[in-house]
C-alpha positions as CSV (number, residue, x, y, z in Angstrom):
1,X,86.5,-54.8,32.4
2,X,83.7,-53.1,34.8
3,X,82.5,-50.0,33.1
4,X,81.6,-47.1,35.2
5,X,78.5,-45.0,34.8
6,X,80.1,-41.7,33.3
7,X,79.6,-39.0,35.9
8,X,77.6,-36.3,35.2
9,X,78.3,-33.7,33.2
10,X,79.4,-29.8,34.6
11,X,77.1,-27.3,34.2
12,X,73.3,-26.1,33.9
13,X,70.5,-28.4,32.8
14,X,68.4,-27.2,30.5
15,X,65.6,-26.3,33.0
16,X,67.5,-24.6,35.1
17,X,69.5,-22.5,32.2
18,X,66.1,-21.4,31.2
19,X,65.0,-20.6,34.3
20,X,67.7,-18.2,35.2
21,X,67.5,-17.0,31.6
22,X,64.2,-15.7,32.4
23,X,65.1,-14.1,35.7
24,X,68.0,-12.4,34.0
25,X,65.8,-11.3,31.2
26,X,63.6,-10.0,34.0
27,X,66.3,-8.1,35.6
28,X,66.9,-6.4,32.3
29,X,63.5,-5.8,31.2
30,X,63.4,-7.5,28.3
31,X,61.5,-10.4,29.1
32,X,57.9,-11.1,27.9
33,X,56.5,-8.7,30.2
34,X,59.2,-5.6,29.4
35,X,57.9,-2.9,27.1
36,X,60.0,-3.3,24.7
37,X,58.0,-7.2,23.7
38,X,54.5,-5.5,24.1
39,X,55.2,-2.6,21.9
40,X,52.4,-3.4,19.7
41,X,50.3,-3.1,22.1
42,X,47.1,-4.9,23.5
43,X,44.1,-5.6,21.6
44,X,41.7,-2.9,20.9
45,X,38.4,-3.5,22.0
46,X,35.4,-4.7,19.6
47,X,34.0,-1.1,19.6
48,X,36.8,1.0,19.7
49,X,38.1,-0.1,16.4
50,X,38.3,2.3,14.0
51,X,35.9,1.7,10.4
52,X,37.5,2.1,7.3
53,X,36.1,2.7,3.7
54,X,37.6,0.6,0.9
55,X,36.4,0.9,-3.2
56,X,37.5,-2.5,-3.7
57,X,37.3,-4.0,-6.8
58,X,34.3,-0.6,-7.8
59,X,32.5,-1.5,-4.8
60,X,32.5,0.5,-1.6
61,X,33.3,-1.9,1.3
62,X,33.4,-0.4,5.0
63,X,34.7,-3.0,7.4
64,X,36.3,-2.3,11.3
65,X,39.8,-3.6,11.2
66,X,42.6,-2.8,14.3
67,X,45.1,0.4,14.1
68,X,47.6,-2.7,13.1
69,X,45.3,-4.7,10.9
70,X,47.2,-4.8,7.3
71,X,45.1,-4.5,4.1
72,X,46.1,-8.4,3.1
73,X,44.2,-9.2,6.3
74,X,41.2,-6.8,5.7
75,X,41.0,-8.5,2.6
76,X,41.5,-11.9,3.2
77,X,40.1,-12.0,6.6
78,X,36.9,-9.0,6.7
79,X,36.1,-8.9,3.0
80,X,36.7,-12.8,2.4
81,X,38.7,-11.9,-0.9
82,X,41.1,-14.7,-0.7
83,X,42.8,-14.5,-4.1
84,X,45.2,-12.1,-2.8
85,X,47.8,-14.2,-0.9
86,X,49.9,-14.3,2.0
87,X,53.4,-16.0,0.8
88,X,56.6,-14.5,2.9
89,X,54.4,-11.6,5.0
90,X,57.5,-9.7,4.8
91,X,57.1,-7.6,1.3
92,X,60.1,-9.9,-0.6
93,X,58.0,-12.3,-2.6
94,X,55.1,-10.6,-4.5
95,X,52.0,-13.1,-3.3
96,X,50.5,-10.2,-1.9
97,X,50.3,-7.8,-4.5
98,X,47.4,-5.3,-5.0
99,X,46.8,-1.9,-6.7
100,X,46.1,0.6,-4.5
101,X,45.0,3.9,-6.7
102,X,46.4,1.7,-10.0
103,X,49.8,1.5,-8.6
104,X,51.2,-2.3,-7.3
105,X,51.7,-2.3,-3.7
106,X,52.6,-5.0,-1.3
107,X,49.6,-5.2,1.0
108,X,51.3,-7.3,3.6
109,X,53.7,-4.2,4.3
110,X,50.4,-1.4,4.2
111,X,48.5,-1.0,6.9
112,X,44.9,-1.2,6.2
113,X,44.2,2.2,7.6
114,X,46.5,3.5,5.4
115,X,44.1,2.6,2.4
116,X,40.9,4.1,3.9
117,X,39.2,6.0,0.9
118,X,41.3,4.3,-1.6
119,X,40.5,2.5,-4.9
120,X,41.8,-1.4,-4.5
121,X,42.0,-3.9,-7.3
122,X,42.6,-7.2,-6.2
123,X,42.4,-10.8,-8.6
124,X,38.8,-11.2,-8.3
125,X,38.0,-7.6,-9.5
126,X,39.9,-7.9,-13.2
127,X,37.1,-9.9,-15.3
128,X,33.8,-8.0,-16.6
129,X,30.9,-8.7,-15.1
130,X,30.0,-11.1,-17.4
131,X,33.3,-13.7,-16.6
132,X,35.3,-12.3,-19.5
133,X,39.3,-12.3,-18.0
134,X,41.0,-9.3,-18.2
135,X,43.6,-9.9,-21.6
136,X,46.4,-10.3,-18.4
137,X,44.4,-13.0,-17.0
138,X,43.9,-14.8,-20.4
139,X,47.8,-14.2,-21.4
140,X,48.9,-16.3,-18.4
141,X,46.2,-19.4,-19.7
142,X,47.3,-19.2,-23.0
143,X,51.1,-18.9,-22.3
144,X,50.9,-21.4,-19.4
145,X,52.5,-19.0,-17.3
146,X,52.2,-20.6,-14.2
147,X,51.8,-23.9,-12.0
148,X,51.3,-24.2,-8.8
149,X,49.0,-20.9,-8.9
150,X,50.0,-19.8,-5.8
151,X,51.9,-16.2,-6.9
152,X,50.0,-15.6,-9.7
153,X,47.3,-13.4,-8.8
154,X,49.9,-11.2,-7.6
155,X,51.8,-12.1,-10.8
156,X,49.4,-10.9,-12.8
157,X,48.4,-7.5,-11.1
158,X,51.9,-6.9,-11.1
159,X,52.1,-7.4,-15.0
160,X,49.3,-5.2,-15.8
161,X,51.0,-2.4,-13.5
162,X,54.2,-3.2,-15.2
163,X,52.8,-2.6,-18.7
164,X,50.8,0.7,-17.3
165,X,54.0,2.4,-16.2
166,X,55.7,1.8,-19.2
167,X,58.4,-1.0,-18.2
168,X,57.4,-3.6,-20.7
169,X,59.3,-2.3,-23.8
170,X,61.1,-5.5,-23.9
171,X,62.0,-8.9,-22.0
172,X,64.7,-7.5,-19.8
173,X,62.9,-4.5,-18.4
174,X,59.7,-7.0,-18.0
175,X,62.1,-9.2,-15.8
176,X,63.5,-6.5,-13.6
177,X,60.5,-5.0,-12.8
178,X,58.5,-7.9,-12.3
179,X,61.7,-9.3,-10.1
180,X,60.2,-8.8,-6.7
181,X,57.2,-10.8,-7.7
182,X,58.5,-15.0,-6.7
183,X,57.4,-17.5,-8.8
184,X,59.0,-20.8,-7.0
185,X,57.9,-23.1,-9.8
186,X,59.9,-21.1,-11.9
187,X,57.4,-20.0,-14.5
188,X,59.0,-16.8,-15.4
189,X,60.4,-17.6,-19.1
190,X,56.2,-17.6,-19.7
191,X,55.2,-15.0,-17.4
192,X,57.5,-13.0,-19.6
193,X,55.7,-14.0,-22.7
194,X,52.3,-13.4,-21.0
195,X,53.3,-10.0,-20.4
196,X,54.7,-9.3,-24.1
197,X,51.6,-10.7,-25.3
198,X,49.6,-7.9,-23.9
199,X,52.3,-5.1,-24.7
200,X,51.8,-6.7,-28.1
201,X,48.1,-6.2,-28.4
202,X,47.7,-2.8,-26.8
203,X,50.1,-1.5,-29.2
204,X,47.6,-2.6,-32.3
């Protein structure tokens, strides 16, 4: 039996469905062009960007960032402090965490402006100046509290807010408020120690 080529199917090809897409995204102004997709914004100019003043880590830093800028970007990207992380960029898994005025923020979600003239703390700011870790820092080695590595500079600024506001008297108040920092190795039995640890020793 002869087959017959199959005839072709009804409807839009995929060129053409995109292309009236666009002119009917056009028609209701919300295509790439409408105001609603550029309400960020262009790109301020070089030098018309704002300066701001940061005490990061006891050192005044002033660095030129836009109105949009966030502070993990002024970090990471002006002040080429690259132990803070970027995980989700959406405030959800912890990666990011600073303290801003010695309370734990998500930096991803503050806008860098928004920290002008405040004090910043970020991973690379908690040993002495002679390379001694902060206790927090040497908690996590001894109690092999992580693995890849990846969270735990936020982990651990987290942990030392945790333990400053008083939500560290025992394992279950150290997991809630340490639950919106991610570890995806699943680390957090010893992250929980680390913390205890340092309860433990403040307390004698």
């Amino acid at each position: 039996m002869t087959k017959h080529p199959s005839p072709p199917r009804a409807g839009l090809s995929r060129r053409s469905f995109l292309g009236s897409s666009g002119a009917i995204g056009a028609a209701l102004g919300v295509g790439p062009g409408s105001a609603e997709a550029q309400q960020s914004g262009p790109d301020v100019a070089p030098d018309e960007r704002p300066q701001i003043t940061l005490n990061v880590n006891g050192q005044r830093r002033t660095v030129t960032v836009e109105p949009r800028t966030t502070l993990v970007e002024a970090l990471r990207d002006r002040l080429g402090l690259t132990g803070t992380k970027i995980g989700c960029n959406q405030g959800q898994c912890g990666a990011c965490t600073v303290l801003l005025n010695g309370r734990r923020v998500n930096s991803c979600l503050t806008l860098a402006m928004a920290a002008d003239g405040a004090e910043v703390v970020t991973v690379e700011g908690l040993a002495d100046p002679a390379g001694n870790l902060h206790p927090m820092q040497q908690a996590f080695a001894e109690n092999d509290a992580f693995q890849c590595g990846y969270c735990t500079p936020g982990q651990i600024l987290s942990a030392i807010a945790c333990i400053d506001e008083g939500h560290a008297t025992d394992a279950a108040e150290i997991r809630e408020y340490m639950s919106g920092n991610l570890c995806r190795c699943g680390a957090y039995p010893n992250i929980v120690a680390a913390v205890e640890t340092v309860r433990d020793s403040r307390k004698g």
